[in-house]
mmCIF file of C-alpha atoms and ligand atoms in Angstrom:
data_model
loop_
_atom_site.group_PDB
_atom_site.id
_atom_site.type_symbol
_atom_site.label_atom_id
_atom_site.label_comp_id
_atom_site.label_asym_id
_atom_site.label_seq_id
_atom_site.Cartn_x
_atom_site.Cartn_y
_atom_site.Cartn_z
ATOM 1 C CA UNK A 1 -8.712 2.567 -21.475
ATOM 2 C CA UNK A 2 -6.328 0.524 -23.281
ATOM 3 C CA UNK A 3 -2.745 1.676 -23.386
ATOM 4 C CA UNK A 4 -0.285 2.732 -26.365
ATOM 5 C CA UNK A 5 2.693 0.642 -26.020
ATOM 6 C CA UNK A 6 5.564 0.393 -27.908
ATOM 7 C CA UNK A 7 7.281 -2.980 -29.695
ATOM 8 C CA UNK A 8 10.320 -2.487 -31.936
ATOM 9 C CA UNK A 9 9.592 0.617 -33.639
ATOM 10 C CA UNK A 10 5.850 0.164 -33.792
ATOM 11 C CA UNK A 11 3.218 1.928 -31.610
ATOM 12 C CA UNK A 12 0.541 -0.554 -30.755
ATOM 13 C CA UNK A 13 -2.741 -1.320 -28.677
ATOM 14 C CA UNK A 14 -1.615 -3.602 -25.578
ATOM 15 C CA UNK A 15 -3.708 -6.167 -26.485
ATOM 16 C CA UNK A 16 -1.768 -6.298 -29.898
ATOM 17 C CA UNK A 17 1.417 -5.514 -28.707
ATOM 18 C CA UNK A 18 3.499 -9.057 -28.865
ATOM 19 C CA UNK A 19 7.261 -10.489 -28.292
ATOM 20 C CA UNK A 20 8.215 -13.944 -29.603
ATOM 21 C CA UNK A 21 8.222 -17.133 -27.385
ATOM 22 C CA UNK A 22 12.347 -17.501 -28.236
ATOM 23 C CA UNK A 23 12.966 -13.846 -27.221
ATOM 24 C CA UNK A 24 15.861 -14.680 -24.624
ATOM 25 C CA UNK A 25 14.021 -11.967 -22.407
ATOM 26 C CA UNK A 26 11.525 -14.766 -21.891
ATOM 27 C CA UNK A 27 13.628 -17.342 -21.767
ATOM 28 C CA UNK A 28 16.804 -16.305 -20.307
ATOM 29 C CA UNK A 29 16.008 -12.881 -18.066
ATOM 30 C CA UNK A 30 18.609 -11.852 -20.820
ATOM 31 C CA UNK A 31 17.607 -8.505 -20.961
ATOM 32 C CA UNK A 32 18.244 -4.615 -19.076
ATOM 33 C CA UNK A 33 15.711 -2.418 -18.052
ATOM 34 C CA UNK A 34 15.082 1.634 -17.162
ATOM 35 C CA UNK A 35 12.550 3.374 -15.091
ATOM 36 C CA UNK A 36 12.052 7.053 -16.128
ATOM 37 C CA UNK A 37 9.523 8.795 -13.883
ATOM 38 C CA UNK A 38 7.283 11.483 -15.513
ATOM 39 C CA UNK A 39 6.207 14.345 -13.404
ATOM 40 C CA UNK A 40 3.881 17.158 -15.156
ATOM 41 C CA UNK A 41 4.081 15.179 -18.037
ATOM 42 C CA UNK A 42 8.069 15.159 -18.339
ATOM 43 C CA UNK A 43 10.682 13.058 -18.011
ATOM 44 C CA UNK A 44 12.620 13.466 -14.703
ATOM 45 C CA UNK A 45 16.351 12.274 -14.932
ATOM 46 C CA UNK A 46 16.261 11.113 -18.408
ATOM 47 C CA UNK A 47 19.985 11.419 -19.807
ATOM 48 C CA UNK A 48 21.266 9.257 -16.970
ATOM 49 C CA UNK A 49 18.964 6.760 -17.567
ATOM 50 C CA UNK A 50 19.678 6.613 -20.906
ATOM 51 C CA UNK A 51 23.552 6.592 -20.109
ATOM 52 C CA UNK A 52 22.876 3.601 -17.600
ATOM 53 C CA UNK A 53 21.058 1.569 -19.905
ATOM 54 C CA UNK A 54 23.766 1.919 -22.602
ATOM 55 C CA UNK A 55 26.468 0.632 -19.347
ATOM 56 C CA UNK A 56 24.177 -1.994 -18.787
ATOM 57 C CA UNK A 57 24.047 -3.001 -22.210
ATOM 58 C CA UNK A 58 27.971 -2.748 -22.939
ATOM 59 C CA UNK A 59 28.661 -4.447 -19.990
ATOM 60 C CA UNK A 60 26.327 -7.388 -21.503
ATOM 61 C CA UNK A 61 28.078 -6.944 -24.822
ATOM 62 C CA UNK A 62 24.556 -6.424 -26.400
ATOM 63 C CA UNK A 63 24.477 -4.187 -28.773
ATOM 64 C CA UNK A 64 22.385 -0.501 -28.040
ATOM 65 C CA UNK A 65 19.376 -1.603 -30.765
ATOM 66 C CA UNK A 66 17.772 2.391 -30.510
ATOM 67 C CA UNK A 67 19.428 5.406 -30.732
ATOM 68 C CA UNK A 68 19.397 7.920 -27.840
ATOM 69 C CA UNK A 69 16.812 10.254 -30.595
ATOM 70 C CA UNK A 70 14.650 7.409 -30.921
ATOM 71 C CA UNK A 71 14.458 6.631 -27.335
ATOM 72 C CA UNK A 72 14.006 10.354 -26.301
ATOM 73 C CA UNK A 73 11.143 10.738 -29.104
ATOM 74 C CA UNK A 74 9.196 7.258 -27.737
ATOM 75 C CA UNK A 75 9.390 7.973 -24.348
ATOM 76 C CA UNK A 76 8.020 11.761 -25.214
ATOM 77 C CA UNK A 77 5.322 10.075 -28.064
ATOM 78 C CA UNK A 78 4.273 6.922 -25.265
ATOM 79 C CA UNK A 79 3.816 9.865 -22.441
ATOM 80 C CA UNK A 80 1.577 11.980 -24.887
ATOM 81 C CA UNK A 81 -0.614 9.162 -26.211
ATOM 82 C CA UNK A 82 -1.315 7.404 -22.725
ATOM 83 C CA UNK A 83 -1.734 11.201 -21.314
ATOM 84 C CA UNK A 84 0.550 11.033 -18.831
ATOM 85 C CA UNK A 85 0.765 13.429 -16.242
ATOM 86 C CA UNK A 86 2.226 11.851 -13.025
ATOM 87 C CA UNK A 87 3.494 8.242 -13.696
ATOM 88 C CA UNK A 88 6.918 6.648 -15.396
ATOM 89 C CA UNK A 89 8.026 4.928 -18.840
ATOM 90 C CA UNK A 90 9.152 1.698 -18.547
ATOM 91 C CA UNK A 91 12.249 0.391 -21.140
ATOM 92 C CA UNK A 92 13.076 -2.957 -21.994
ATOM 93 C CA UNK A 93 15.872 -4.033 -24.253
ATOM 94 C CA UNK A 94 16.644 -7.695 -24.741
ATOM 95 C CA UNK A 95 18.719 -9.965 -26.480
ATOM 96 C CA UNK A 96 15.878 -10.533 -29.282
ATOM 97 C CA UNK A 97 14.910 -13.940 -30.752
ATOM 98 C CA UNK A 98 17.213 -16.275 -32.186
ATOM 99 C CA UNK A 99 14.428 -18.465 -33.090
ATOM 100 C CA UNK A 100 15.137 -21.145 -30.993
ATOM 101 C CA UNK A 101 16.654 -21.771 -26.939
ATOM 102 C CA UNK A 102 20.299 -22.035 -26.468
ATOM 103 C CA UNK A 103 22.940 -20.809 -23.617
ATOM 104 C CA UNK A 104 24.899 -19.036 -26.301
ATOM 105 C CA UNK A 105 24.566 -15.482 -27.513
ATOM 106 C CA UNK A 106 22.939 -15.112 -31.199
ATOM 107 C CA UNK A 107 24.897 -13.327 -33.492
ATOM 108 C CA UNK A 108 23.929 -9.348 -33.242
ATOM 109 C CA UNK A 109 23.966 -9.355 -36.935
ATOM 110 C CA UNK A 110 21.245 -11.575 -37.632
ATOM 111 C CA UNK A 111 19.097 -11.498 -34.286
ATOM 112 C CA UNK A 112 18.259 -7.655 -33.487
ATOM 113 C CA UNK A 113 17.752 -6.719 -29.691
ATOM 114 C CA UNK A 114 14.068 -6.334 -28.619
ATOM 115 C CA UNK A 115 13.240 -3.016 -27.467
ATOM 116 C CA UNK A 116 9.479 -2.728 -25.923
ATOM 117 C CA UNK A 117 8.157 0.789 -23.712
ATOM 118 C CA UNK A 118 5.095 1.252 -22.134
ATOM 119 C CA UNK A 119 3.607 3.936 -19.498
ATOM 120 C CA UNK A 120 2.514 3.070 -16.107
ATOM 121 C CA UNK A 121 -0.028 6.187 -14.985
ATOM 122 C CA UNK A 122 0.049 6.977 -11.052
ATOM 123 C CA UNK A 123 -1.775 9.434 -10.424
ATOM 124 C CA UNK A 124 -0.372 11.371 -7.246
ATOM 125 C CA UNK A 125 2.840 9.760 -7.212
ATOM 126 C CA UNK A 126 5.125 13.420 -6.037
ATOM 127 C CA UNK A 127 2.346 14.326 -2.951
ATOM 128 C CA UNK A 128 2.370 10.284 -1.882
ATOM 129 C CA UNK A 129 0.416 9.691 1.723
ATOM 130 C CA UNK A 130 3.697 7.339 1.850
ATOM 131 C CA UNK A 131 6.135 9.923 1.948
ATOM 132 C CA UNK A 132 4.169 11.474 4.226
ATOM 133 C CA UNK A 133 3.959 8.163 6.942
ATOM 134 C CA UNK A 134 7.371 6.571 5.876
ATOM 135 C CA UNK A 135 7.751 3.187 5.307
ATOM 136 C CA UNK A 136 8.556 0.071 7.529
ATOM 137 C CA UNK A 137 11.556 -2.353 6.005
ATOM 138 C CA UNK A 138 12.505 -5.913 7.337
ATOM 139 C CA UNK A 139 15.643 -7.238 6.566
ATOM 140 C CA UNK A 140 17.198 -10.166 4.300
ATOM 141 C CA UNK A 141 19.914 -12.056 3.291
ATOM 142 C CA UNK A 142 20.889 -10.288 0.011
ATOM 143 C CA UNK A 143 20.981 -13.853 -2.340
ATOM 144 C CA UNK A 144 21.553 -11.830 -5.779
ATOM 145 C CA UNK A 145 24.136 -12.488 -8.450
ATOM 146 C CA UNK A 146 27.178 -9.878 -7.902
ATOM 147 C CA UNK A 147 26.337 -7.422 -10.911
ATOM 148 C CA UNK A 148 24.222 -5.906 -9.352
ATOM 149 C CA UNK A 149 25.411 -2.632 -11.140
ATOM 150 C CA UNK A 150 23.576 -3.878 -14.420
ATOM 151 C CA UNK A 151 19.739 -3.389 -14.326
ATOM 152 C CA UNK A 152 19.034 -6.647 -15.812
ATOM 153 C CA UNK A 153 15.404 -7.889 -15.297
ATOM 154 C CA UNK A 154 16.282 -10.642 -13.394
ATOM 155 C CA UNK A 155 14.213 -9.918 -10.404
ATOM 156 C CA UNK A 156 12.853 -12.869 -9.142
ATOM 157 C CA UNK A 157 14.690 -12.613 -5.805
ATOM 158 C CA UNK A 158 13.651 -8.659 -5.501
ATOM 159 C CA UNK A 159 10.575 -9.634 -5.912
ATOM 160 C CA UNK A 160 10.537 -12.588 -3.199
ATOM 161 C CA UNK A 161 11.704 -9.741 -1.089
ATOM 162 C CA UNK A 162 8.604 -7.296 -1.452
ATOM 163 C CA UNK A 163 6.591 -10.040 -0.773
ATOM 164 C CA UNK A 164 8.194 -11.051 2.487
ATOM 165 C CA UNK A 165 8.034 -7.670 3.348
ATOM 166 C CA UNK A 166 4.176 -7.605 2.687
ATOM 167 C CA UNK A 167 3.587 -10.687 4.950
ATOM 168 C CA UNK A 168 5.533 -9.309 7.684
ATOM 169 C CA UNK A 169 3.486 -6.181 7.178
ATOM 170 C CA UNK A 170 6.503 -3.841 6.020
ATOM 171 C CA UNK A 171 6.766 -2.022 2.474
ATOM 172 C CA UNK A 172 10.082 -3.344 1.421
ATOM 173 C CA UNK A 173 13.551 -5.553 2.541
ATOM 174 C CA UNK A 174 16.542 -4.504 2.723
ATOM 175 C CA UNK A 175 19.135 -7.114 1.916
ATOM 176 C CA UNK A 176 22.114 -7.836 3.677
ATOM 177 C CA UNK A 177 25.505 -9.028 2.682
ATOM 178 C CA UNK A 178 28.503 -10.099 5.122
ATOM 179 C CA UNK A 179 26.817 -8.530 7.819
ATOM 180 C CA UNK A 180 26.189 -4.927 5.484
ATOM 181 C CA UNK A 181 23.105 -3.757 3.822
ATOM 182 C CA UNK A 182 23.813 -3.197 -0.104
ATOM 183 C CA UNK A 183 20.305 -1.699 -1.093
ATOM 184 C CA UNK A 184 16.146 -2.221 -0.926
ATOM 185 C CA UNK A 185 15.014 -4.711 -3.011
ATOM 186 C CA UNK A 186 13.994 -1.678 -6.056
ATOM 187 C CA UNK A 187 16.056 1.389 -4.308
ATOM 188 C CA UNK A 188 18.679 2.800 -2.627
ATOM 189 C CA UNK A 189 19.239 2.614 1.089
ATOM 190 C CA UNK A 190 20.382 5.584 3.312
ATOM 191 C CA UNK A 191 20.958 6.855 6.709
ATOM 192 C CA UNK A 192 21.289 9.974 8.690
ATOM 193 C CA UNK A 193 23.560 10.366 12.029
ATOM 194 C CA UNK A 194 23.946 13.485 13.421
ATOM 195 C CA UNK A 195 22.960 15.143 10.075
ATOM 196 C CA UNK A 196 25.760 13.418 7.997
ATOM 197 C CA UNK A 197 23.606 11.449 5.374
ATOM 198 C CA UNK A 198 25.685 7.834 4.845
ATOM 199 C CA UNK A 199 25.027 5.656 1.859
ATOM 200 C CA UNK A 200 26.951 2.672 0.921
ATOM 201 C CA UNK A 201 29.505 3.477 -1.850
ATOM 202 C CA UNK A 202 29.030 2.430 -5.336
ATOM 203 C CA UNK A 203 30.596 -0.900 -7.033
ATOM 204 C CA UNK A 204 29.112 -4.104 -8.275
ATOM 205 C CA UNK A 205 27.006 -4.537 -5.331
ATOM 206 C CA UNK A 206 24.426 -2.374 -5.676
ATOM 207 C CA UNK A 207 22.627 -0.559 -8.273
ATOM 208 C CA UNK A 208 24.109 2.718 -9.449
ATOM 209 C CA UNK A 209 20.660 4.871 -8.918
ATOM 210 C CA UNK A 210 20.165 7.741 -10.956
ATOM 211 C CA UNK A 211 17.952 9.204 -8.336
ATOM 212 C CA UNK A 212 20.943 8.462 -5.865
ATOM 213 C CA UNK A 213 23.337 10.345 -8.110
ATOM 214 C CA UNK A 214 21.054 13.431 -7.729
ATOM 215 C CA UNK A 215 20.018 13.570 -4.590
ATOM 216 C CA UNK A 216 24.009 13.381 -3.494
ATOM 217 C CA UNK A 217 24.613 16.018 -5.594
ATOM 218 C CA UNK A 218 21.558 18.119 -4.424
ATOM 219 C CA UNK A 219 22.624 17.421 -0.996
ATOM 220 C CA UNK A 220 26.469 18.811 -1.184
ATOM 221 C CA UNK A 221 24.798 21.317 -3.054
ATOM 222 C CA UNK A 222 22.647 22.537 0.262
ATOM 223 C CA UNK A 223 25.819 21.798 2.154
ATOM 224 C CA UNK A 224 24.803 18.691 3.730
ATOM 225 C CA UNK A 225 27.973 15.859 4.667
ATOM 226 C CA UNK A 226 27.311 13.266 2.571
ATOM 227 C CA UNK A 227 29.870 9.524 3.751
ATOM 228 C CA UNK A 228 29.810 6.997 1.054
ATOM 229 C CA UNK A 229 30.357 3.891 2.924
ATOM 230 C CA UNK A 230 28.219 0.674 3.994
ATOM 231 C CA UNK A 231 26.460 0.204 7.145
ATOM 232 C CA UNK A 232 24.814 -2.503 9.090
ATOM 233 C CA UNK A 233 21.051 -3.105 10.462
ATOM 234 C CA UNK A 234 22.241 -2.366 13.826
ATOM 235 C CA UNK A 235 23.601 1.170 13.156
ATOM 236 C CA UNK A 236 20.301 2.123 10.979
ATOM 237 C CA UNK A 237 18.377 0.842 13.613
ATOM 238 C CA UNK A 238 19.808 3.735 15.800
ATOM 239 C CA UNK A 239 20.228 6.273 13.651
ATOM 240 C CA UNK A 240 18.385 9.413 13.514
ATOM 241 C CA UNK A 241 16.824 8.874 10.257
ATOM 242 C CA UNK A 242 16.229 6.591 7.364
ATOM 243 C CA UNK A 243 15.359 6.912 3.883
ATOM 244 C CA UNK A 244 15.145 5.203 0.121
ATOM 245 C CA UNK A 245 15.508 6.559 -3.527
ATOM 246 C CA UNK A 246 14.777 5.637 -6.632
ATOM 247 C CA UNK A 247 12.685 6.439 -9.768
ATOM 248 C CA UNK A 248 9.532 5.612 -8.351
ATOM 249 C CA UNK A 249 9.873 6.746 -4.804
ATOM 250 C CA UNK A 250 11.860 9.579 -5.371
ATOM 251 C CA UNK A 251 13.223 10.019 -1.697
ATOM 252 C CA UNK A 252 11.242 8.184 0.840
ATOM 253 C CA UNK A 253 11.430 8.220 4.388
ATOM 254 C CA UNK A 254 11.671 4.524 6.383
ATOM 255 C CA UNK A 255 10.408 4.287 9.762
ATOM 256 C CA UNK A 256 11.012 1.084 10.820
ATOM 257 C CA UNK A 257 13.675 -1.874 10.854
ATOM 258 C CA UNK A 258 12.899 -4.799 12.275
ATOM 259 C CA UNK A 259 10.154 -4.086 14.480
ATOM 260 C CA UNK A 260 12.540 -1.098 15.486
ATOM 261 C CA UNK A 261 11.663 2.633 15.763
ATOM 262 C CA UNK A 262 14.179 4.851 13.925
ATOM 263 C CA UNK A 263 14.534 8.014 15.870
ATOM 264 C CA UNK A 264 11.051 9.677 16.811
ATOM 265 C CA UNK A 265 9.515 6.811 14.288
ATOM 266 C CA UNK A 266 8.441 9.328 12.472
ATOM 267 C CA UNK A 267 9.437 10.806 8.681
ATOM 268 C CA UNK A 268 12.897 12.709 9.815
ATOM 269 C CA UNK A 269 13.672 16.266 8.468
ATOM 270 C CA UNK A 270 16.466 15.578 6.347
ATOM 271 C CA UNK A 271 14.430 12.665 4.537
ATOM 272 C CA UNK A 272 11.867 15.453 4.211
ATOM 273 C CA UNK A 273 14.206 18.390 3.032
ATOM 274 C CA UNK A 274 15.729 15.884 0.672
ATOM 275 C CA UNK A 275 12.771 14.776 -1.138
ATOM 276 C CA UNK A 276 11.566 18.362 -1.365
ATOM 277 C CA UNK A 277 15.069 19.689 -3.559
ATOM 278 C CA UNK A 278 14.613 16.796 -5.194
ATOM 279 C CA UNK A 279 11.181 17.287 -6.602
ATOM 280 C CA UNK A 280 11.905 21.030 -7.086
ATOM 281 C CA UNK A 281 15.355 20.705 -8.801
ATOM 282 C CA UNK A 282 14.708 17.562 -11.118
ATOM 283 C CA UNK A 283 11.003 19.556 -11.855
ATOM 284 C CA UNK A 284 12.754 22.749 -13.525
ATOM 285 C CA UNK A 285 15.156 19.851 -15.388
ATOM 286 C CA UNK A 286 12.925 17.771 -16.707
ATOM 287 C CA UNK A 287 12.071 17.505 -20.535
HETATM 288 N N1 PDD B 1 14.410 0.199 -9.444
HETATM 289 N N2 PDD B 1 18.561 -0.426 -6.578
HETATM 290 C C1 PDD B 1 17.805 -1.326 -7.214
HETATM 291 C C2 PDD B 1 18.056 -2.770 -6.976
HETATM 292 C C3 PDD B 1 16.793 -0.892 -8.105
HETATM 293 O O1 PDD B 1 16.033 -1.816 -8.762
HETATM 294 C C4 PDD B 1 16.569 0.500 -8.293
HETATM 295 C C5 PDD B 1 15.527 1.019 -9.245
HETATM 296 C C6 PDD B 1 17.385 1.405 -7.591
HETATM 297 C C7 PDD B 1 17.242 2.890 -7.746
HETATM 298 O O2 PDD B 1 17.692 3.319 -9.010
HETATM 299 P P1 PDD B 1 17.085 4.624 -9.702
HETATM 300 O O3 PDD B 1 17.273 5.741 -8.727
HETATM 301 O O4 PDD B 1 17.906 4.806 -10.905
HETATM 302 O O5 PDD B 1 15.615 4.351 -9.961
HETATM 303 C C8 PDD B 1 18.371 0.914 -6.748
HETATM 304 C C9 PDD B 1 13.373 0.620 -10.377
HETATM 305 C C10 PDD B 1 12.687 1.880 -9.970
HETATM 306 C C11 PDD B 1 12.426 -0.545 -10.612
HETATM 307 O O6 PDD B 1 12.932 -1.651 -10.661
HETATM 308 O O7 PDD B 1 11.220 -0.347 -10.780
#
């Protein structure tokens, strides 16, 4: 069945659904993005995506082309046309189309941002066999630009690092900068050592996850030690646990580095207790 997406304003087929040649999204990967997951047919974490795409957008001097109403009321109209029960909404905002290519900015005034949503249905996605096995990661060198606290779409390199991660037979990469890991190639990276859970701290080289913010906050909550600092390969490699967040994934468990076993090489309990507050807390706060 075809899909209800949304294009400037307009709610549209897929097959009709169109964005200019010249849109700078196209052209320029001059455009930020959000990832809101729906679970029981409601958005999960929605007011801090919507606050992060409005940093990503100031911090690209682009101007916020939808108000936070209109975004709300989309993302709520897109999840009850495409009948979405487990799956996410997917927000793009670009710099429009000037009409033409060139480096510079258009004026705001006269070229409008692009705004386009559409649902991605996945069926299954809270009670996911992954969670259950874990995930292997290999690492690589992290070769991003360093604003890597704006969710632009400029994820050619992410993407280079899933698939070397498929070919060596792992689920994702973690990258790895000045000896450090900064974050998965579409998540955030964690450890656990002796029960303190250790994530690197926020700044401009890594992503500011909303699903990170959360599951921190959960995790003080249920009295948990929570270290906000970086860590290498070598130390995940022999800690007691690893996991990942983010929209999609929600908190899931890694297994492997390397080739190498963390802990029992198995899905710790931490990983596990985590992703079960999570689930159950953003649930009851979902809209
Ligand atoms: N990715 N780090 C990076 C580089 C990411 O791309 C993402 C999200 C995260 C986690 O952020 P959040 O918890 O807000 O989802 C961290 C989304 C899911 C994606 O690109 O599909």
């Amino acid at each position: 069945m075809s899909r209800i997406v949304y294009v400037n304003g307009a709610y549209l087929p897929e097959e009709e659904a169109t964005v200019s040649i010249f849109d700078r999204g196209f052209l320029m990967a001059d455009g930020v993005y959000e990832v809101t997951s729906v679970l029981g047919g409601k958005l999960i974490d929605f007011e801090g995506h919507v606050a992060r795409l409005a940093r990503s957008l100031a911090e690209l001097d682009m101007a916020q082309p939808i108000s936070h109403q209109e975004l709300l009321a989309a993302h709520r109209e897109l999840v009850a046309r495409n009948e979405i029960d487990e799956g996410l909404v997917y927000l793009q905002v670009t710099r429009g189309n000037p009409g033409d290519r060139d480096f510079a900015f258009p004026d705001p005034e006269t070229t409008p941002g692009t705004v386009v949503m559409f649902t991605q249905s996945k069926p299954g996605l809270a009670n996911s066999p992954a969670a259950a096995a874990g995930i292997k990661v290999i690492s690589i060198p992290d070769l991003r630009w360093h604003r890597r606290d704006i969710k632009t779409v400029q994820l050619l390199y992410p993407s280079m690092g899933k698939m070397a991660a498929l070919a060596a037979g792992a689920g994702d990469a973690w990258l790895v900068e000045d000896g450090m890991v900064t974050e998965g190639t579409s998540n955030n990276a964690y450890i656990v050592k002796g029960h303190k859970i250790i994530t690197r701290e926020l700044s401009a080289d890594i992503l500011h996850g909303i699903t990170r913010a959360a599951v921190l906050r959960y995790a003080a909550e249920a009295q948990m030690v929570v270290e906000e600092r970086s860590f290498s390969i070598e130390e995940a490699q022999g800690a007691d646990e690893a996991f990942v967040t983010s929209a999609t994934t929600f908190v899931m468990p890694v297994v492997e580095i390397d080739g190498a076993s963390v802990g029992a090489g198995t899905p710790g309990p931490v990983a596990g207790r985590l992703r079960e507050i999570y689930l159950e807390e953003s649930l009851k706060a979902a809209i």
